[in-house]
mmCIF file of C-alpha atoms in Angstrom:
data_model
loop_
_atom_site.group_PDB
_atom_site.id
_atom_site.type_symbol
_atom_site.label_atom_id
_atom_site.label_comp_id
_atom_site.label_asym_id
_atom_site.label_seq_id
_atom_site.Cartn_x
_atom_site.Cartn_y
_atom_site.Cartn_z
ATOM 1 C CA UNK A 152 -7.515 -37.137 84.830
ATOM 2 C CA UNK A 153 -10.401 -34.772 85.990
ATOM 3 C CA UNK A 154 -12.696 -36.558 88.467
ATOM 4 C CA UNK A 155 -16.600 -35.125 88.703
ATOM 5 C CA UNK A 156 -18.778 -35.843 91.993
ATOM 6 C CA UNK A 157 -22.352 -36.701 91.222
ATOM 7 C CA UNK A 158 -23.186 -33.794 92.518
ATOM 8 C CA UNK A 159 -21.399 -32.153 89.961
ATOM 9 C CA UNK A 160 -22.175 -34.270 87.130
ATOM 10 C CA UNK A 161 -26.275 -34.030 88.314
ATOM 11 C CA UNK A 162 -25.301 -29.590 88.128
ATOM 12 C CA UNK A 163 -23.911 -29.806 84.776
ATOM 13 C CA UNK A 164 -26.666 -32.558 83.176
ATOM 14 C CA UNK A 165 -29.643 -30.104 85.031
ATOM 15 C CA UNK A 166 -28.022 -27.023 82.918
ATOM 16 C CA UNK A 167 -28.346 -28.810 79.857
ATOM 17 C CA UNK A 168 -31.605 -29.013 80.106
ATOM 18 C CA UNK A 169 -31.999 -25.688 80.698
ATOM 19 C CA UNK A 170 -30.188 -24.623 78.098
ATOM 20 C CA UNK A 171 -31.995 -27.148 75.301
ATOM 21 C CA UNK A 172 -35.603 -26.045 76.935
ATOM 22 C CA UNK A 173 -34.654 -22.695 76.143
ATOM 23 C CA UNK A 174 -33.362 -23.208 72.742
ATOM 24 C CA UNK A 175 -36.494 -25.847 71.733
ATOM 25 C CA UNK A 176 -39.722 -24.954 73.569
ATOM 26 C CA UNK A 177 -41.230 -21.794 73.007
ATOM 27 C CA UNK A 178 -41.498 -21.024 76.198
ATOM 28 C CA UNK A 179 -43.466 -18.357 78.066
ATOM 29 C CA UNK A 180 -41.479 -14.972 79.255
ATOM 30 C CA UNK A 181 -42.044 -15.990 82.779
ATOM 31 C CA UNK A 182 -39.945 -19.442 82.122
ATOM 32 C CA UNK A 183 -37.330 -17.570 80.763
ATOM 33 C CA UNK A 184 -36.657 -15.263 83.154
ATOM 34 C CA UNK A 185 -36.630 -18.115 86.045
ATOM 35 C CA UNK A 186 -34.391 -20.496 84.226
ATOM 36 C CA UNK A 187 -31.950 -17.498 83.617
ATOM 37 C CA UNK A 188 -32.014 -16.589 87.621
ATOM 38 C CA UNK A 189 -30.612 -20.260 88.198
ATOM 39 C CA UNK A 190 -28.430 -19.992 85.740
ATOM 40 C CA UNK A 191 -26.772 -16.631 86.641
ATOM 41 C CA UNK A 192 -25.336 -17.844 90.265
ATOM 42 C CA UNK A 193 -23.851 -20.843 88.580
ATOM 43 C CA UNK A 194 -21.188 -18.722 86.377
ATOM 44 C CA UNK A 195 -19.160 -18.399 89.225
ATOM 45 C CA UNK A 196 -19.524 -22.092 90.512
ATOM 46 C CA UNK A 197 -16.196 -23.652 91.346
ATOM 47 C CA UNK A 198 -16.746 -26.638 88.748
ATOM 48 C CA UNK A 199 -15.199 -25.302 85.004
ATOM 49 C CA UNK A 200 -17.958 -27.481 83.299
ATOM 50 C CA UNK A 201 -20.221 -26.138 85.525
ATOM 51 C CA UNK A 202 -19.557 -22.355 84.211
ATOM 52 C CA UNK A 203 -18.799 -22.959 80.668
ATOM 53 C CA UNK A 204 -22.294 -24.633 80.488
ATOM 54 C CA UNK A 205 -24.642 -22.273 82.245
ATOM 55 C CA UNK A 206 -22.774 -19.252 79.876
ATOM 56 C CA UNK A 207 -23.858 -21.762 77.193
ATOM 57 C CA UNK A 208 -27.316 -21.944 78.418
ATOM 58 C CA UNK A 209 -27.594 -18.513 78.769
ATOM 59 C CA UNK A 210 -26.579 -17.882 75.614
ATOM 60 C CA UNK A 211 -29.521 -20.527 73.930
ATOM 61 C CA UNK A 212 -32.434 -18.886 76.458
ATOM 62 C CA UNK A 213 -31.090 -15.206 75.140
ATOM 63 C CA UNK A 214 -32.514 -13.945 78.124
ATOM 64 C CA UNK A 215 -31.496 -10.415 77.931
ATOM 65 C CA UNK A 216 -31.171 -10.456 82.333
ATOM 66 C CA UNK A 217 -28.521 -13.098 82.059
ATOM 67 C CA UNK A 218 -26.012 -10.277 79.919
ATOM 68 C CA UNK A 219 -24.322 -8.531 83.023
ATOM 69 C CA UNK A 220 -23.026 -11.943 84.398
ATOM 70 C CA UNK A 221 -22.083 -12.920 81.322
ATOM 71 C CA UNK A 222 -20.052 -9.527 81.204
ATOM 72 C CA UNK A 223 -18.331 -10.731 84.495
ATOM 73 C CA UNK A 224 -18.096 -13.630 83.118
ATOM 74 C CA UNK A 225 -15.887 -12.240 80.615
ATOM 75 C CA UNK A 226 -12.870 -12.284 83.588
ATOM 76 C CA UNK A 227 -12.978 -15.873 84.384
ATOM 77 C CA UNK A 228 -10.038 -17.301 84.973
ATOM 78 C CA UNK A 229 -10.575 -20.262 82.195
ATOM 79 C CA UNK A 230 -10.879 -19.302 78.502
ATOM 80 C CA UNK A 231 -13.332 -21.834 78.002
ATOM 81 C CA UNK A 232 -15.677 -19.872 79.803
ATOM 82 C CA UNK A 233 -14.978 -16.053 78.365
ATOM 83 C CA UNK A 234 -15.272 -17.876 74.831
ATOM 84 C CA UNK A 235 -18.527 -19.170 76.416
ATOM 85 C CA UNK A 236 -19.604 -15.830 77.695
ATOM 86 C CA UNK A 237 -18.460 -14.023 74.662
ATOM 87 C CA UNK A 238 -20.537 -16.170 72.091
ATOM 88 C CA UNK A 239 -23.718 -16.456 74.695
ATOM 89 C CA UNK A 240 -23.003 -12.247 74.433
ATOM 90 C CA UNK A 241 -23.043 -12.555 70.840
ATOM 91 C CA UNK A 242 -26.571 -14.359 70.866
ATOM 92 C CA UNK A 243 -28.187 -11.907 72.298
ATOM 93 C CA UNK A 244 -26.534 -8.811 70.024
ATOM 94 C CA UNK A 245 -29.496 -7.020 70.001
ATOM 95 C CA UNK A 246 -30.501 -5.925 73.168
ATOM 96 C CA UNK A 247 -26.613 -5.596 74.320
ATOM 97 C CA UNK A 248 -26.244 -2.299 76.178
ATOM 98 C CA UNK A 249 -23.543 -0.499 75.439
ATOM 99 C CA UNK A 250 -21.412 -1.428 78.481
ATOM 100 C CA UNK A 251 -21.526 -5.176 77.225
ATOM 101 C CA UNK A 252 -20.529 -3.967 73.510
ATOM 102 C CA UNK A 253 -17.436 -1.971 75.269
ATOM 103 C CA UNK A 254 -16.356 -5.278 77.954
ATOM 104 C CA UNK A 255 -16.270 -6.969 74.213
ATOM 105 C CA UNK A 256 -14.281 -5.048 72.314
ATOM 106 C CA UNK A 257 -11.711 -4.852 75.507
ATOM 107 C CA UNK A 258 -11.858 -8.591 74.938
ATOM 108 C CA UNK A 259 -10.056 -8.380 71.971
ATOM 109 C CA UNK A 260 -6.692 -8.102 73.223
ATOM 110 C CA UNK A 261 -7.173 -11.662 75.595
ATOM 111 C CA UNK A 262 -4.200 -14.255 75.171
ATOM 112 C CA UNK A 263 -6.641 -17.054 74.083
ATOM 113 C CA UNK A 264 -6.915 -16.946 70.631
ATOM 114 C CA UNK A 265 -10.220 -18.704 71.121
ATOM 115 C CA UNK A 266 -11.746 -16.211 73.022
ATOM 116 C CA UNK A 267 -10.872 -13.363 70.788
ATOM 117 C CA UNK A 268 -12.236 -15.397 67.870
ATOM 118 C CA UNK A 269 -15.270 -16.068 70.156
ATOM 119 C CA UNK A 270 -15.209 -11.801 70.518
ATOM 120 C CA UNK A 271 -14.733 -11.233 67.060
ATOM 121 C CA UNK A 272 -18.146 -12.766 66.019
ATOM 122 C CA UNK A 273 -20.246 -11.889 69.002
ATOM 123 C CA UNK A 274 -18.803 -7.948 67.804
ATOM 124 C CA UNK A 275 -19.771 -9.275 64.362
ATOM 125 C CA UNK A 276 -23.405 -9.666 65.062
ATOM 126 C CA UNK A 277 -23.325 -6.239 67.282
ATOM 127 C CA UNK A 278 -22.361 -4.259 64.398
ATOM 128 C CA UNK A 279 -25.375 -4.801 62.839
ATOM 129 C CA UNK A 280 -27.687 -2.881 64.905
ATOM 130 C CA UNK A 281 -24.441 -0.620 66.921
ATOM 131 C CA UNK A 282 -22.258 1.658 64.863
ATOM 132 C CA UNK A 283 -18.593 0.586 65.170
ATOM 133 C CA UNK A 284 -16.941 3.070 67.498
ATOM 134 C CA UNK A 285 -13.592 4.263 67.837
ATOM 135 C CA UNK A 286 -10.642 2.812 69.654
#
């Protein structure tokens, strides 16, 4: 049975909001970019729920600042947060540098079948505006 401390549980509820105040209000650049800054430190917080949301977040704010932790992010040890990562990466397919495309496609080969899936369609939306290159 997984047990949260309120601590935890007051983390995870905060990043939701984030992540909806992102994705609803039309917020101003500034907001953005602050809300992302919070959010970045918090992919490599010791709580799973606690990761897998703020990749989440970052994925709904498509704050293009928040894509190199979300390329780390790619290594977690849980595949509930590299599917995170790789869909928030997949959100934001058009101002992906070409290091993030690249950490994608290496994705493709993780055992979670969920994360490659996850891969599949972020590299789905990339290949719109990035010419498919050769492995």
């Amino acid at each position: 049975m997984l047990t949260f401390s309120a601590n935890s549980a007051i983390i995870v509820g905060a990043i939701c909001f984030f992540g909806l105040f992102g994705c609803v209000i039309e917020s101003p650049p500034e907001s953005a970019e602050t809300v992302t800054e919070r959010l970045i430190p918090l992919l490599t917080d010791t709580q799973l729920d606690t990761r897998r949301t703020a990749a989440l977040s970052l994925g709904k704010i498509g704050d293009p600042q928040g894509i190199p932790a979300l390329v780390l992010a790619l290594s977690d040890p849980d595949d509930q947060v590299r599917q995170s990562s790789a869909w928030a990466l997949g959100t934001m397919a058009d101002s992906l540098p070409d290091q993030a495309f690249v950490a994608l496609v290496q994705h493709l080969t993780d055992p979670s079948d969920s994360v490659k899936q996850a891969v599949v369609l972020a590299l789905g939306r990339t290949a719109v505006q990035k010419e498919l290159i050769q492995v």
